[in-house]
mmCIF file of C-alpha atoms in Angstrom:
data_model
loop_
_atom_site.group_PDB
_atom_site.id
_atom_site.type_symbol
_atom_site.label_atom_id
_atom_site.label_comp_id
_atom_site.label_asym_id
_atom_site.label_seq_id
_atom_site.Cartn_x
_atom_site.Cartn_y
_atom_site.Cartn_z
ATOM 1 C CA UNK A 1 0.287 0.263 -0.574
ATOM 2 C CA UNK A 2 2.376 2.579 0.611
ATOM 3 C CA UNK A 3 5.024 2.667 -2.296
ATOM 4 C CA UNK A 4 1.554 1.746 -4.929
ATOM 5 C CA UNK A 5 -2.027 2.719 -3.062
ATOM 6 C CA UNK A 6 -1.773 6.239 -4.079
ATOM 7 C CA UNK A 7 -2.821 4.914 -7.916
ATOM 8 C CA UNK A 8 -5.863 2.355 -6.657
ATOM 9 C CA UNK A 9 -9.027 2.378 -7.871
ATOM 10 C CA UNK A 10 -11.541 1.726 -5.101
ATOM 11 C CA UNK A 11 -11.671 -1.914 -6.328
ATOM 12 C CA UNK A 12 -8.091 -2.009 -6.183
ATOM 13 C CA UNK A 13 -8.106 -1.156 -3.292
ATOM 14 C CA UNK A 14 -10.289 -3.952 -1.936
ATOM 15 C CA UNK A 15 -8.393 -6.654 -3.536
ATOM 16 C CA UNK A 16 -4.933 -5.288 -2.656
ATOM 17 C CA UNK A 17 -5.624 -4.743 1.032
ATOM 18 C CA UNK A 18 -9.117 -4.680 2.151
ATOM 19 C CA UNK A 19 -9.893 -7.835 1.570
ATOM 20 C CA UNK A 20 -6.453 -9.049 2.746
ATOM 21 C CA UNK A 21 -6.725 -7.276 5.748
ATOM 22 C CA UNK A 22 -10.617 -8.488 7.059
ATOM 23 C CA UNK A 23 -9.098 -11.808 5.990
ATOM 24 C CA UNK A 24 -6.196 -11.370 8.600
ATOM 25 C CA UNK A 25 -9.236 -10.096 11.247
ATOM 26 C CA UNK A 26 -10.974 -12.846 11.343
ATOM 27 C CA UNK A 27 -14.038 -12.118 8.713
ATOM 28 C CA UNK A 28 -15.531 -14.872 6.360
ATOM 29 C CA UNK A 29 -17.111 -12.850 3.532
ATOM 30 C CA UNK A 30 -19.639 -11.712 0.649
ATOM 31 C CA UNK A 31 -18.729 -9.820 -1.292
ATOM 32 C CA UNK A 32 -21.758 -7.450 -2.431
ATOM 33 C CA UNK A 33 -25.052 -8.945 -0.591
ATOM 34 C CA UNK A 34 -28.262 -6.764 -1.712
ATOM 35 C CA UNK A 35 -30.606 -4.604 0.067
ATOM 36 C CA UNK A 36 -33.958 -2.588 -0.079
ATOM 37 C CA UNK A 37 -34.601 -0.277 1.422
ATOM 38 C CA UNK A 38 -37.424 1.595 0.164
ATOM 39 C CA UNK A 39 -37.970 0.586 -2.715
ATOM 40 C CA UNK A 40 -34.748 0.689 -3.764
ATOM 41 C CA UNK A 41 -31.491 -2.178 -4.131
ATOM 42 C CA UNK A 42 -27.898 -0.565 -2.484
ATOM 43 C CA UNK A 43 -25.005 -3.129 -1.603
ATOM 44 C CA UNK A 44 -21.761 -2.411 0.996
ATOM 45 C CA UNK A 45 -19.456 -3.557 -0.112
ATOM 46 C CA UNK A 46 -19.826 -6.535 2.340
ATOM 47 C CA UNK A 47 -21.098 -8.905 4.771
ATOM 48 C CA UNK A 48 -18.870 -10.157 7.373
ATOM 49 C CA UNK A 49 -19.681 -13.038 8.791
ATOM 50 C CA UNK A 50 -17.936 -14.658 12.418
ATOM 51 C CA UNK A 51 -17.566 -18.616 10.875
ATOM 52 C CA UNK A 52 -18.171 -19.783 7.129
ATOM 53 C CA UNK A 53 -21.510 -21.982 8.445
ATOM 54 C CA UNK A 54 -22.933 -18.416 8.645
ATOM 55 C CA UNK A 55 -21.753 -16.984 5.747
ATOM 56 C CA UNK A 56 -22.984 -20.513 3.926
ATOM 57 C CA UNK A 57 -25.939 -20.273 5.198
ATOM 58 C CA UNK A 58 -26.818 -16.675 4.285
ATOM 59 C CA UNK A 59 -25.921 -16.739 0.562
ATOM 60 C CA UNK A 60 -29.453 -18.613 -0.508
ATOM 61 C CA UNK A 61 -31.336 -15.774 1.150
ATOM 62 C CA UNK A 62 -30.224 -13.217 -0.730
ATOM 63 C CA UNK A 63 -33.489 -12.117 -1.263
ATOM 64 C CA UNK A 64 -34.360 -11.712 1.843
ATOM 65 C CA UNK A 65 -32.777 -8.482 3.804
ATOM 66 C CA UNK A 66 -33.893 -9.502 6.896
ATOM 67 C CA UNK A 67 -32.673 -13.039 6.816
ATOM 68 C CA UNK A 68 -29.179 -12.359 5.584
ATOM 69 C CA UNK A 69 -28.355 -9.916 7.421
ATOM 70 C CA UNK A 70 -30.086 -11.256 10.693
ATOM 71 C CA UNK A 71 -26.696 -13.872 9.753
ATOM 72 C CA UNK A 72 -23.827 -10.942 9.520
ATOM 73 C CA UNK A 73 -22.277 -9.785 12.859
ATOM 74 C CA UNK A 74 -21.551 -6.548 10.668
ATOM 75 C CA UNK A 75 -21.782 -5.001 7.557
ATOM 76 C CA UNK A 76 -18.114 -2.711 5.491
ATOM 77 C CA UNK A 77 -17.700 -0.540 2.657
ATOM 78 C CA UNK A 78 -14.503 0.395 0.800
ATOM 79 C CA UNK A 79 -13.586 3.128 -0.809
ATOM 80 C CA UNK A 80 -10.032 4.174 -2.501
ATOM 81 C CA UNK A 81 -7.243 4.543 -0.802
ATOM 82 C CA UNK A 82 -6.863 7.447 1.429
ATOM 83 C CA UNK A 83 -10.373 8.513 0.043
ATOM 84 C CA UNK A 84 -12.643 11.151 1.753
ATOM 85 C CA UNK A 85 -14.402 9.983 4.179
ATOM 86 C CA UNK A 86 -17.068 12.540 5.247
ATOM 87 C CA UNK A 87 -17.359 15.765 2.876
ATOM 88 C CA UNK A 88 -17.232 19.183 3.469
ATOM 89 C CA UNK A 89 -19.296 22.038 2.591
ATOM 90 C CA UNK A 90 -17.011 25.447 1.543
ATOM 91 C CA UNK A 91 -18.242 26.662 4.393
ATOM 92 C CA UNK A 92 -15.826 24.689 5.943
ATOM 93 C CA UNK A 93 -19.569 22.752 7.234
ATOM 94 C CA UNK A 94 -20.166 19.270 7.272
ATOM 95 C CA UNK A 95 -21.841 17.768 4.943
ATOM 96 C CA UNK A 96 -24.277 14.523 5.080
ATOM 97 C CA UNK A 97 -25.555 13.638 1.561
ATOM 98 C CA UNK A 98 -25.979 9.494 0.273
ATOM 99 C CA UNK A 99 -23.932 11.202 -2.590
ATOM 100 C CA UNK A 100 -20.182 11.782 -1.753
ATOM 101 C CA UNK A 101 -20.346 11.183 1.649
ATOM 102 C CA UNK A 102 -18.845 8.187 2.192
ATOM 103 C CA UNK A 103 -19.959 8.796 5.944
ATOM 104 C CA UNK A 104 -23.593 9.182 4.852
ATOM 105 C CA UNK A 105 -23.818 5.964 2.951
ATOM 106 C CA UNK A 106 -22.284 3.837 5.382
ATOM 107 C CA UNK A 107 -25.700 5.192 8.182
ATOM 108 C CA UNK A 108 -28.056 4.809 5.055
ATOM 109 C CA UNK A 109 -26.963 1.097 5.038
ATOM 110 C CA UNK A 110 -26.746 0.184 8.753
ATOM 111 C CA UNK A 111 -30.818 1.722 9.231
ATOM 112 C CA UNK A 112 -31.249 -0.855 5.549
ATOM 113 C CA UNK A 113 -30.133 -3.742 6.198
ATOM 114 C CA UNK A 114 -30.415 -3.451 10.910
ATOM 115 C CA UNK A 115 -26.711 -4.635 10.468
ATOM 116 C CA UNK A 116 -25.846 -4.198 14.187
ATOM 117 C CA UNK A 117 -22.249 -2.615 13.284
ATOM 118 C CA UNK A 118 -20.528 -1.164 10.266
ATOM 119 C CA UNK A 119 -16.656 -0.401 9.384
ATOM 120 C CA UNK A 120 -16.370 2.151 6.408
ATOM 121 C CA UNK A 121 -12.694 2.215 5.353
ATOM 122 C CA UNK A 122 -10.290 3.989 2.498
ATOM 123 C CA UNK A 123 -7.640 1.477 3.470
ATOM 124 C CA UNK A 124 -5.567 4.213 5.374
ATOM 125 C CA UNK A 125 -8.645 5.204 7.983
ATOM 126 C CA UNK A 126 -11.116 2.646 9.605
ATOM 127 C CA UNK A 127 -14.235 3.585 10.760
ATOM 128 C CA UNK A 128 -17.040 1.905 13.110
ATOM 129 C CA UNK A 129 -20.629 2.562 13.133
ATOM 130 C CA UNK A 130 -22.845 1.455 15.875
ATOM 131 C CA UNK A 131 -26.886 0.633 14.261
ATOM 132 C CA UNK A 132 -28.055 1.629 17.638
ATOM 133 C CA UNK A 133 -25.820 5.271 18.433
ATOM 134 C CA UNK A 134 -24.791 6.403 14.901
ATOM 135 C CA UNK A 135 -27.602 8.357 13.693
ATOM 136 C CA UNK A 136 -25.971 10.654 11.644
ATOM 137 C CA UNK A 137 -22.987 9.811 9.850
ATOM 138 C CA UNK A 138 -20.287 12.412 12.424
ATOM 139 C CA UNK A 139 -20.655 8.704 14.916
ATOM 140 C CA UNK A 140 -18.392 6.551 14.727
ATOM 141 C CA UNK A 141 -14.955 5.432 16.281
ATOM 142 C CA UNK A 142 -11.669 6.007 14.048
ATOM 143 C CA UNK A 143 -9.006 4.973 13.766
ATOM 144 C CA UNK A 144 -5.791 6.546 11.034
ATOM 145 C CA UNK A 145 -3.409 3.216 10.010
ATOM 146 C CA UNK A 146 -1.569 5.639 8.437
ATOM 147 C CA UNK A 147 -0.495 7.494 11.731
ATOM 148 C CA UNK A 148 0.724 4.305 12.759
ATOM 149 C CA UNK A 149 2.847 2.797 10.135
ATOM 150 C CA UNK A 150 3.566 5.784 7.489
ATOM 151 C CA UNK A 151 6.218 7.582 9.388
ATOM 152 C CA UNK A 152 8.605 4.244 9.688
ATOM 153 C CA UNK A 153 10.979 3.062 8.071
ATOM 154 C CA UNK A 154 10.977 0.007 6.467
ATOM 155 C CA UNK A 155 13.167 -1.424 8.885
ATOM 156 C CA UNK A 156 12.186 0.423 11.809
ATOM 157 C CA UNK A 157 10.414 -1.025 14.882
ATOM 158 C CA UNK A 158 7.064 0.990 15.836
ATOM 159 C CA UNK A 159 7.080 3.616 18.572
ATOM 160 C CA UNK A 160 5.367 2.695 21.261
ATOM 161 C CA UNK A 161 2.380 4.999 20.507
ATOM 162 C CA UNK A 162 2.432 3.595 17.101
ATOM 163 C CA UNK A 163 2.231 0.072 18.612
ATOM 164 C CA UNK A 164 -1.042 1.771 20.678
ATOM 165 C CA UNK A 165 -3.000 2.232 17.742
ATOM 166 C CA UNK A 166 -2.525 -0.251 16.050
ATOM 167 C CA UNK A 167 -3.942 -2.433 19.287
ATOM 168 C CA UNK A 168 -6.763 -0.268 19.008
ATOM 169 C CA UNK A 169 -7.664 -0.880 15.878
ATOM 170 C CA UNK A 170 -6.105 -4.825 16.480
ATOM 171 C CA UNK A 171 -9.196 -4.853 18.849
ATOM 172 C CA UNK A 172 -11.818 -3.341 17.624
ATOM 173 C CA UNK A 173 -12.164 -4.124 13.654
ATOM 174 C CA UNK A 174 -10.983 -8.082 14.094
ATOM 175 C CA UNK A 175 -14.394 -10.598 14.015
ATOM 176 C CA UNK A 176 -13.684 -11.892 17.676
ATOM 177 C CA UNK A 177 -14.571 -7.653 18.905
ATOM 178 C CA UNK A 178 -18.208 -8.756 17.735
ATOM 179 C CA UNK A 179 -17.991 -12.194 19.340
ATOM 180 C CA UNK A 180 -20.715 -12.249 22.480
ATOM 181 C CA UNK A 181 -19.664 -13.516 25.892
ATOM 182 C CA UNK A 182 -21.122 -15.145 28.505
ATOM 183 C CA UNK A 183 -23.839 -12.106 28.424
ATOM 184 C CA UNK A 184 -24.349 -11.506 25.373
ATOM 185 C CA UNK A 185 -22.955 -8.415 24.683
ATOM 186 C CA UNK A 186 -19.081 -7.952 22.678
ATOM 187 C CA UNK A 187 -16.129 -6.005 23.222
ATOM 188 C CA UNK A 188 -17.565 -3.310 20.868
ATOM 189 C CA UNK A 189 -20.934 -3.435 22.246
ATOM 190 C CA UNK A 190 -19.419 -3.334 25.803
ATOM 191 C CA UNK A 191 -16.450 -0.238 25.128
#
């Protein structure tokens, strides 16, 4: 990503970075599942599942949003490398229009799919949205992996602060953070 990310389009960012990272985080996924919302078909880039059994059980349910997304722990949307994830108008105010604003798009997907969690990324920046609390596109938890890796020379070791940022990213975006404990709540829900 350091070498080629700036030249990647959205599909290349997904293929070269996002899909391998989602797999490394432990997710099993279905790409481009459809969702019906107010008569319109929308497609978040990924439906994320805890395991292959839930993923495989969801495939035949793609024409039934409730049945399909009840098996998913989260949805994910990926944009091209370093694409701005929020838009601001010329006055500097946030603009929450679906066109041109991935953050607004994510909230729309959460509402339409009823998925409990959403992950939005441009490869470098990762955002976590909750359907329960993200009622506006400005409510999310964000980690910028560029702050962790961009300042590192190829053979250098990260500083303790950089390692902490990486650990936070790993804690919040890995599959296991979403799985319920004995009380029925996952790490991200408890936090």
